Structures are given as C-alpha cells and as structure tokens.
Amino acid sequence: MSGWKRMIVHELVEYWINFAYLAFFLVAFMWYRRLILVAYQILYTDYWVPLIEAAVLAKVIMIGDALRLGRGLESKPLVLPVAYRTVVFSVLVAVFHLLEATVRGLFHGKGPIGGLEEIASKGRYELLAFVTVLLVAFIPFFALKELDRVMGERKLWILFCTGAAPAASPSSGGTAPGEQRGGWR
C-alpha cells in the first residue's frame, strides 16, 4: 500500500476509534439522563444527539492532534501530558461548541446570538454536567493515547485485542520474553 493510502487508512481507523470511545460515554450519559427524567414522567427523545456530538468531537480531537495541541510535555511524566491534553481539548471542544451554536443560530435565521441563547437556555447545571462527563471521559482517553505513544504505535492495540505481548525491540528498551520489569519507570 502506498504511503498516502496507508495514511488515509490510519486516519480513518483513528477517527472511528475516537468516535466509538466518545459515543460510548455520551450515549451512556444520555441514557442516564433519560432514566432520571422518566422517574419524573418527563419524555426525553434526543437519542441521536450523542452520536452526532461524538462524530463532531472525534473530528475536533483529530484536528487538535494535527495542530499538535497539548504536545509540549511529551518528555514529562505521563500524568502531566494527560492532564494538560484533557484540559486543552476540553477547552477546544467548548470553543467548537460555541462556534457550532453560532452557526446553527445563523442557519436558522436567529442570528449569531440565537445559537448562544440556545446554549444558555439549557441552564448551567446541564452544561456543568456535560463538561464533567467530557472531562471524566477524556482522562482515560488521553491516558490510553499517551500510553500508545510511549509504548510504540499499535503495541497497546495488540495487547488489548489479541492478548499477546508485542515483540520488544532492543532499541525500544523493551524486555526480553520471560523477563519482567519491576516498579514504575
């Protein structure tokens, strides 16, 4: 496969992994909201919204990765780049959410303020709940991404999907078969 075809396939796989992860959390949050509201006989029917949000967020994350946002701490302990990327990408998602609402307001003839009023009408508690879910979802998401970066491309995927430990190369500082590494590095 040529280089650009391999890159396209890699980007598509990355997008769908991002989408699946985010969809899992956002759909779970939507069902939580739905189940709480049904206890008060309030109908909730926005079932497709979390999937659309996951699709947009997956693309926002890929754009942020392409712009190398949150990549200044790669040589630091993993907790720092994970925390930093969680905050940076949460802010990026908030900015895109505001831009999306502005464009939606323009599209529906309400003007740019109309979309922002729609966000404000949800109330601060719903917005705070969404931000909390996003932050909680982003922490393990970026932790896994950083582990994959440190371990080497696809090694984490191989461990999760096949259960077989990937072959360690001597240049990557890996351990030989049967040898164990103790403690934190």
Coordinates of C-alpha atoms in Angstrom, one line a residue:
M1 CA 0.0 0.0 0.0
S2 CA 1.4 3.4 -0.9
G3 CA 2.2 6.0 1.7
W4 CA -0.8 8.3 1.3
K5 CA -3.2 5.3 1.2
R6 CA -1.7 4.0 4.4
M7 CA -2.1 7.5 6.0
I8 CA -5.7 7.7 4.9
V9 CA -6.5 4.2 6.4
H10 CA -4.6 5.2 9.6
E11 CA -6.6 8.4 9.9
L12 CA -9.9 6.6 9.3
V13 CA -9.2 4.0 11.9
E14 CA -8.1 6.6 14.3
Y15 CA -11.3 8.6 13.7
W16 CA -13.5 5.5 14.3
I17 CA -11.7 4.6 17.5
N18 CA -12.2 8.1 18.7
F19 CA -15.8 8.1 17.7
A20 CA -16.6 4.7 19.3
Y21 CA -15.0 5.8 22.6
L22 CA -16.7 9.1 22.8
A23 CA -20.1 7.6 21.6
F24 CA -19.9 5.1 24.4
F25 CA -19.6 7.8 27.1
L26 CA -22.0 10.2 25.5
V27 CA -24.7 7.6 24.9
A28 CA -24.3 6.3 28.5
F29 CA -24.7 9.9 29.8
M30 CA -27.8 10.3 27.6
W31 CA -29.4 7.1 28.9
Y32 CA -28.6 8.2 32.5
R33 CA -30.4 11.5 31.8
R34 CA -33.3 9.7 30.2
L35 CA -33.7 7.2 33.1
I36 CA -33.6 10.1 35.6
L37 CA -36.2 12.1 33.7
V38 CA -38.5 9.1 33.2
A39 CA -38.8 8.9 37.0
Y40 CA -40.4 12.4 36.9
Q41 CA -42.6 11.5 33.8
I42 CA -40.5 13.8 31.5
L43 CA -40.1 12.5 28.0
Y44 CA -36.6 12.6 26.5
T45 CA -36.2 11.8 22.8
D46 CA -32.9 13.2 21.7
Y47 CA -31.4 9.7 21.1
W48 CA -29.2 10.6 18.1
V49 CA -27.7 13.8 19.6
P50 CA -24.9 11.9 21.4
L51 CA -23.8 10.1 18.3
I52 CA -23.7 13.4 16.3
E53 CA -21.7 15.0 19.2
A54 CA -19.3 12.0 19.2
A55 CA -18.8 12.4 15.5
V56 CA -18.0 16.1 15.8
L57 CA -15.8 15.6 18.9
A58 CA -13.8 12.8 17.2
K59 CA -13.1 15.2 14.3
V60 CA -12.2 18.1 16.7
I61 CA -9.8 15.8 18.5
M62 CA -8.2 14.8 15.2
I63 CA -7.9 18.5 14.2
G64 CA -6.3 19.3 17.6
D65 CA -3.9 16.4 17.1
A66 CA -3.0 17.6 13.7
L67 CA -2.3 21.0 15.1
R68 CA -0.2 19.3 17.8
L69 CA -2.2 20.8 20.7
G70 CA -1.0 19.6 24.0
R71 CA 2.2 18.1 22.7
G72 CA 4.6 20.3 24.7
L73 CA 5.0 17.9 27.6
E74 CA 5.9 14.6 25.8
S75 CA 9.1 14.1 27.8
K76 CA 7.5 14.7 31.2
P77 CA 5.8 12.0 33.4
L78 CA 2.6 10.8 31.7
V79 CA 0.3 12.4 34.3
L80 CA 1.3 15.8 33.0
P81 CA 0.6 15.4 29.3
V82 CA -2.7 13.5 30.1
A83 CA -3.9 16.3 32.4
Y84 CA -2.7 19.0 30.0
R85 CA -4.3 17.4 26.9
T86 CA -7.5 16.8 28.9
V87 CA -7.8 20.5 29.7
V88 CA -6.6 21.8 26.3
F89 CA -9.0 19.5 24.4
S90 CA -11.9 20.3 26.7
V91 CA -11.4 24.0 26.0
L92 CA -11.1 23.3 22.3
V93 CA -14.4 21.3 22.4
A94 CA -16.0 24.2 24.3
V95 CA -14.9 26.7 21.6
F96 CA -16.1 24.4 18.8
H97 CA -19.4 24.0 20.7
L98 CA -19.8 27.8 20.8
L99 CA -18.9 28.1 17.1
E100 CA -21.4 25.4 16.2
A101 CA -24.2 27.1 18.2
T102 CA -23.4 30.4 16.5
V103 CA -23.5 28.8 13.0
R104 CA -26.7 27.0 13.9
G105 CA -28.3 30.3 15.0
L106 CA -27.3 31.9 11.7
F107 CA -28.6 28.9 9.8
H108 CA -32.0 29.0 11.5
G109 CA -32.3 32.8 11.0
K110 CA -31.9 33.7 14.7
G111 CA -28.6 35.5 14.2
P112 CA -25.3 34.6 15.9
I113 CA -26.7 35.4 19.4
G114 CA -29.7 33.0 18.8
G115 CA -27.4 29.9 19.0
L116 CA -25.7 31.2 22.1
E117 CA -29.1 31.8 23.7
E118 CA -30.0 28.2 23.0
I119 CA -26.9 27.1 24.9
A120 CA -27.7 29.4 27.8
S121 CA -31.3 28.2 27.8
K122 CA -30.1 24.7 28.8
G123 CA -29.1 26.0 32.1
R124 CA -25.8 26.0 33.9
Y125 CA -26.4 22.6 35.6
E126 CA -26.8 20.7 32.3
L127 CA -23.8 22.5 30.9
L128 CA -21.8 21.7 34.0
A129 CA -22.9 18.0 33.8
F130 CA -21.8 17.8 30.1
V131 CA -18.4 19.3 30.9
T132 CA -18.0 16.9 33.8
V133 CA -18.8 13.9 31.7
L134 CA -16.4 15.2 29.0
L135 CA -13.6 15.7 31.5
V136 CA -14.1 12.2 33.0
A137 CA -14.2 10.7 29.5
F138 CA -11.1 12.5 28.3
I139 CA -8.8 11.4 31.2
P140 CA -8.7 7.7 30.3
F141 CA -9.0 8.6 26.6
F142 CA -5.8 10.6 26.7
A143 CA -4.1 8.3 29.1
L144 CA -4.5 5.4 26.6
K145 CA -3.4 7.7 23.7
E146 CA -0.2 8.7 25.7
L147 CA 0.5 5.1 26.6
D148 CA 0.2 4.1 23.0
R149 CA 2.6 6.9 22.0
V150 CA 5.1 5.9 24.7
M151 CA 4.9 2.1 24.1
G152 CA 5.1 2.5 20.3
E153 CA 2.4 2.5 17.7
R154 CA -0.1 -0.3 17.8
K155 CA 1.5 -2.2 20.7
L156 CA -1.3 -1.2 23.1
W157 CA -3.9 -2.1 20.4
I158 CA -2.2 -5.6 20.1
L159 CA -2.3 -6.1 23.9
F160 CA -6.0 -5.1 24.1
C161 CA -7.2 -7.0 21.0
T162 CA -5.1 -10.2 20.9
G163 CA -3.8 -10.6 24.5
A164 CA -0.3 -11.4 23.1
A165 CA 2.5 -9.2 24.2
P166 CA 4.1 -7.5 21.2
A167 CA 7.7 -8.4 20.4
A168 CA 10.0 -6.0 22.2
S169 CA 12.8 -4.5 20.1
P170 CA 16.1 -4.0 21.9
S171 CA 16.3 -0.4 20.7
S172 CA 12.9 0.5 22.3
G173 CA 14.1 -0.6 25.7
G174 CA 11.7 -3.5 25.8
T175 CA 12.1 -6.6 27.9
A176 CA 13.1 -10.0 26.5
P177 CA 10.5 -12.8 26.7
G178 CA 10.3 -14.1 30.2
E179 CA 12.0 -11.1 31.7
Q180 CA 9.9 -8.7 33.8
R181 CA 10.4 -5.1 34.5
G182 CA 9.7 -4.1 38.1
G183 CA 8.1 -0.9 39.5
W184 CA 7.4 2.4 37.8
R185 CA 9.8 3.8 35.3

